[in-house]
Short mmCIF file of C-alpha atoms in Angstrom, two decimals:
data_model
loop_
_atom_site.label_atom_id
_atom_site.label_comp_id
_atom_site.label_asym_id
_atom_site.label_seq_id
_atom_site.Cartn_x
_atom_site.Cartn_y
_atom_site.Cartn_z
CA MET A 1 -2.99 -21.15 -9.77
CA GLY A 2 -2.24 -21.04 -6.10
CA VAL A 3 -2.66 -17.98 -3.54
CA PHE A 4 -0.08 -17.50 -0.97
CA THR A 5 -0.89 -15.31 1.68
CA TYR A 6 1.41 -13.28 4.15
CA THR A 7 0.19 -11.27 7.23
CA ASP A 8 1.97 -8.29 9.06
CA GLU A 9 1.16 -5.93 12.04
CA SER A 10 2.98 -2.90 13.04
CA THR A 11 2.23 -0.04 15.13
CA SER A 12 2.42 3.99 14.80
CA VAL A 13 2.27 6.63 16.96
CA ILE A 14 -0.44 8.44 14.89
CA PRO A 15 -4.34 7.75 15.44
CA PRO A 16 -6.09 5.64 13.06
CA PRO A 17 -8.26 8.53 11.47
CA ARG A 18 -5.53 10.70 10.63
CA LEU A 19 -3.03 7.79 9.62
CA PHE A 20 -5.86 6.53 7.36
CA LYS A 21 -6.52 9.78 5.63
CA ALA A 22 -2.54 10.48 4.84
CA LEU A 23 -1.83 6.50 4.13
CA VAL A 24 -4.98 5.91 1.89
CA LEU A 25 -7.26 8.91 1.27
CA GLU A 26 -4.52 11.61 0.27
CA ALA A 27 -1.45 9.23 -0.46
CA ASP A 28 -1.59 10.08 -4.18
CA THR A 29 -0.39 13.76 -3.47
CA LEU A 30 1.42 13.13 -0.25
CA ILE A 31 3.89 10.37 -1.25
CA PRO A 32 5.16 11.92 -4.46
CA LYS A 33 5.67 15.04 -2.41
CA ILE A 34 7.71 13.70 0.38
CA ALA A 35 9.27 10.48 -1.27
CA PRO A 36 9.60 11.61 -5.07
CA GLN A 37 12.29 9.06 -5.42
CA SER A 38 10.28 6.24 -4.88
CA VAL A 39 6.82 7.57 -6.15
CA LYS A 40 6.95 10.15 -9.05
CA SER A 41 3.27 10.48 -9.48
CA ALA A 42 -0.06 8.57 -8.82
CA GLU A 43 -3.16 9.29 -11.10
CA ILE A 44 -6.49 8.16 -11.52
CA VAL A 45 -6.85 6.41 -15.06
CA GLU A 46 -10.49 5.15 -14.48
CA GLY A 47 -13.15 5.65 -11.83
CA ASP A 48 -13.90 8.33 -9.37
CA GLY A 49 -11.84 7.19 -6.60
CA GLY A 50 -14.07 4.80 -4.95
CA VAL A 51 -14.40 1.09 -5.44
CA GLY A 52 -13.34 -0.27 -8.82
CA THR A 53 -11.06 2.87 -9.69
CA ILE A 54 -7.97 2.20 -11.62
CA LYS A 55 -4.66 4.13 -10.37
CA LYS A 56 -1.43 4.27 -11.99
CA ILE A 57 1.55 4.94 -9.59
CA SER A 58 4.61 5.96 -11.66
CA PHE A 59 7.88 4.94 -9.67
CA GLY A 60 11.08 7.17 -9.07
CA GLU A 61 14.36 6.95 -10.93
CA GLY A 62 15.83 4.83 -8.01
CA SER A 63 13.03 1.82 -8.34
CA HIS A 64 13.48 -1.14 -10.16
CA TYR A 65 10.27 -0.95 -11.71
CA SER A 66 8.64 1.98 -13.66
CA TYR A 67 4.69 1.43 -12.87
CA VAL A 68 2.04 -0.38 -11.38
CA LYS A 69 -1.68 -0.22 -11.61
CA HIS A 70 -4.06 -0.69 -8.44
CA ARG A 71 -7.57 -1.17 -8.57
CA ILE A 72 -9.50 -0.20 -5.36
CA ASP A 73 -11.53 -3.38 -4.19
CA GLY A 74 -12.45 -1.91 -0.79
CA LEU A 75 -12.85 1.41 1.13
CA ASP A 76 -14.35 1.66 4.35
CA LYS A 77 -13.47 5.23 5.82
CA ASP A 78 -15.60 4.43 9.04
CA ASN A 79 -13.56 1.33 9.89
CA PHE A 80 -10.24 2.23 8.48
CA VAL A 81 -10.06 -0.38 6.16
CA TYR A 82 -8.67 -0.43 2.44
CA THR A 83 -8.36 -3.27 0.13
CA TYR A 84 -6.69 -2.98 -3.08
CA SER A 85 -5.00 -5.31 -6.06
CA LEU A 86 -1.79 -4.94 -8.05
CA VAL A 87 -3.34 -5.68 -11.46
CA GLU A 88 -0.67 -4.48 -14.13
CA GLY A 89 2.73 -3.29 -14.15
CA ASP A 90 6.28 -4.48 -14.26
CA ALA A 91 6.22 -5.34 -10.73
CA LEU A 92 4.23 -8.63 -11.77
CA SER A 93 5.75 -11.28 -13.78
CA ASP A 94 4.76 -14.38 -15.41
CA LYS A 95 4.81 -16.29 -12.22
CA VAL A 96 2.49 -13.47 -10.48
CA GLU A 97 -1.12 -12.92 -11.92
CA LYS A 98 -2.10 -10.40 -9.18
CA ILE A 99 -1.18 -9.28 -5.77
CA SER A 100 -4.21 -8.27 -3.45
CA TYR A 101 -3.90 -6.11 -0.28
CA GLU A 102 -5.51 -5.44 2.88
CA ILE A 103 -4.57 -2.63 5.25
CA LYS A 104 -6.77 -2.26 8.30
CA LEU A 105 -5.74 0.43 10.90
CA VAL A 106 -7.11 -0.34 14.84
CA ALA A 107 -6.89 2.27 17.68
CA SER A 108 -4.08 1.10 20.13
CA ALA A 109 -4.37 1.76 23.98
CA ASP A 110 -1.71 4.28 23.75
CA GLY A 111 -3.58 6.50 21.38
CA GLY A 112 -1.70 5.10 18.07
CA SER A 113 -2.50 2.76 15.75
CA ILE A 114 -2.17 -0.90 14.99
CA ILE A 115 -1.78 -1.50 11.42
CA LYS A 116 -2.71 -5.13 9.99
CA SER A 117 -1.81 -5.88 6.57
CA THR A 118 -2.47 -8.95 4.53
CA SER A 119 -1.01 -9.78 1.11
CA ASN A 120 -2.37 -12.40 -1.11
CA TYR A 121 -0.04 -13.42 -3.94
CA HIS A 122 -2.07 -15.02 -6.79
CA THR A 123 0.38 -17.12 -8.83
CA THR A 124 0.27 -18.76 -12.03
CA GLY A 125 0.72 -22.71 -12.27
CA ASP A 126 2.52 -24.43 -9.39
CA VAL A 127 4.81 -21.52 -8.53
CA GLU A 128 5.69 -20.94 -4.90
CA ILE A 129 6.25 -17.55 -3.37
CA LYS A 130 8.61 -17.57 -0.47
CA GLU A 131 8.94 -15.21 2.49
CA GLU A 132 12.28 -14.00 1.49
CA ASP A 133 10.85 -12.88 -1.91
CA VAL A 134 8.30 -11.00 -0.23
CA LYS A 135 10.93 -9.40 2.19
CA ALA A 136 12.24 -6.87 -0.26
CA GLY A 137 8.82 -5.43 -0.98
CA LYS A 138 7.92 -5.48 2.87
CA GLU A 139 11.26 -3.60 3.70
CA LYS A 140 10.50 -0.64 1.02
CA ALA A 141 6.71 -0.54 2.00
CA THR A 142 8.00 -0.07 5.77
CA GLY A 143 10.24 2.66 4.73
CA LEU A 144 7.56 4.60 2.90
CA PHE A 145 5.29 4.02 5.90
CA LYS A 146 8.13 5.56 8.06
CA LEU A 147 8.52 8.35 5.91
CA ILE A 148 4.73 9.22 6.14
CA GLU A 149 4.64 8.68 10.05
CA ASN A 150 7.60 11.22 10.42
CA TYR A 151 5.89 13.63 8.13
CA LEU A 152 2.68 13.43 10.26
CA VAL A 153 4.73 13.72 13.40
CA ALA A 154 6.67 16.77 12.06
CA ASN A 155 3.40 18.33 10.79
CA PRO A 156 0.92 18.07 13.64
CA ASP A 157 -1.76 20.01 11.86
CA ALA A 158 -1.50 18.05 8.39
CA TYR A 159 -4.16 15.47 7.73
CA ASN A 160 -6.34 16.17 10.60
#
C-alpha cells in the first residue's frame, strides 16, 4: 500500500469562523439546498456528529457517483481544522483503499480566509495516483466551494 499526498491552498473573502460554520458544521443542510444537482442529501448513519461519526453523502443526478461515506477523524472548532476520510462508496476503486482529507482555515490579512487542504490517497499494491487523476475531483470541489462562498456573500446574515 502506498500513500500519495496532495496539498492545495486557496483564499476566500469570508472570515474563518463563518466559512467553517457553512463549509463544515452546516454543510449537510447547506450544500443540498444550494447545489442539489451535486449533492442530493447528507445524513448521519452512525454517531453524533463528532469524531467517529459516519456520514452518507448521496450525489445528484449529474454525478458520476451515487454515494460515499465519510468518517469524521477530527473536528477542531476553535482552530478551524476538519479531518475526515472517504471510507466507502463508488468513488473508491479497487486501486484506492481510502482517501483522507484535512481542511484548515487560517485568517488572512484582508479579513478573509486562507484554505489549506491536504489529500492523502491510500492505494492498494503498487498503484500510483497521478496529479491529473486528482484534478477532476479538485475542480468539482472548487466549484462547490465557490457556490458556498457566493451564497455567503449574497446572504451576509447567514451562518454568523
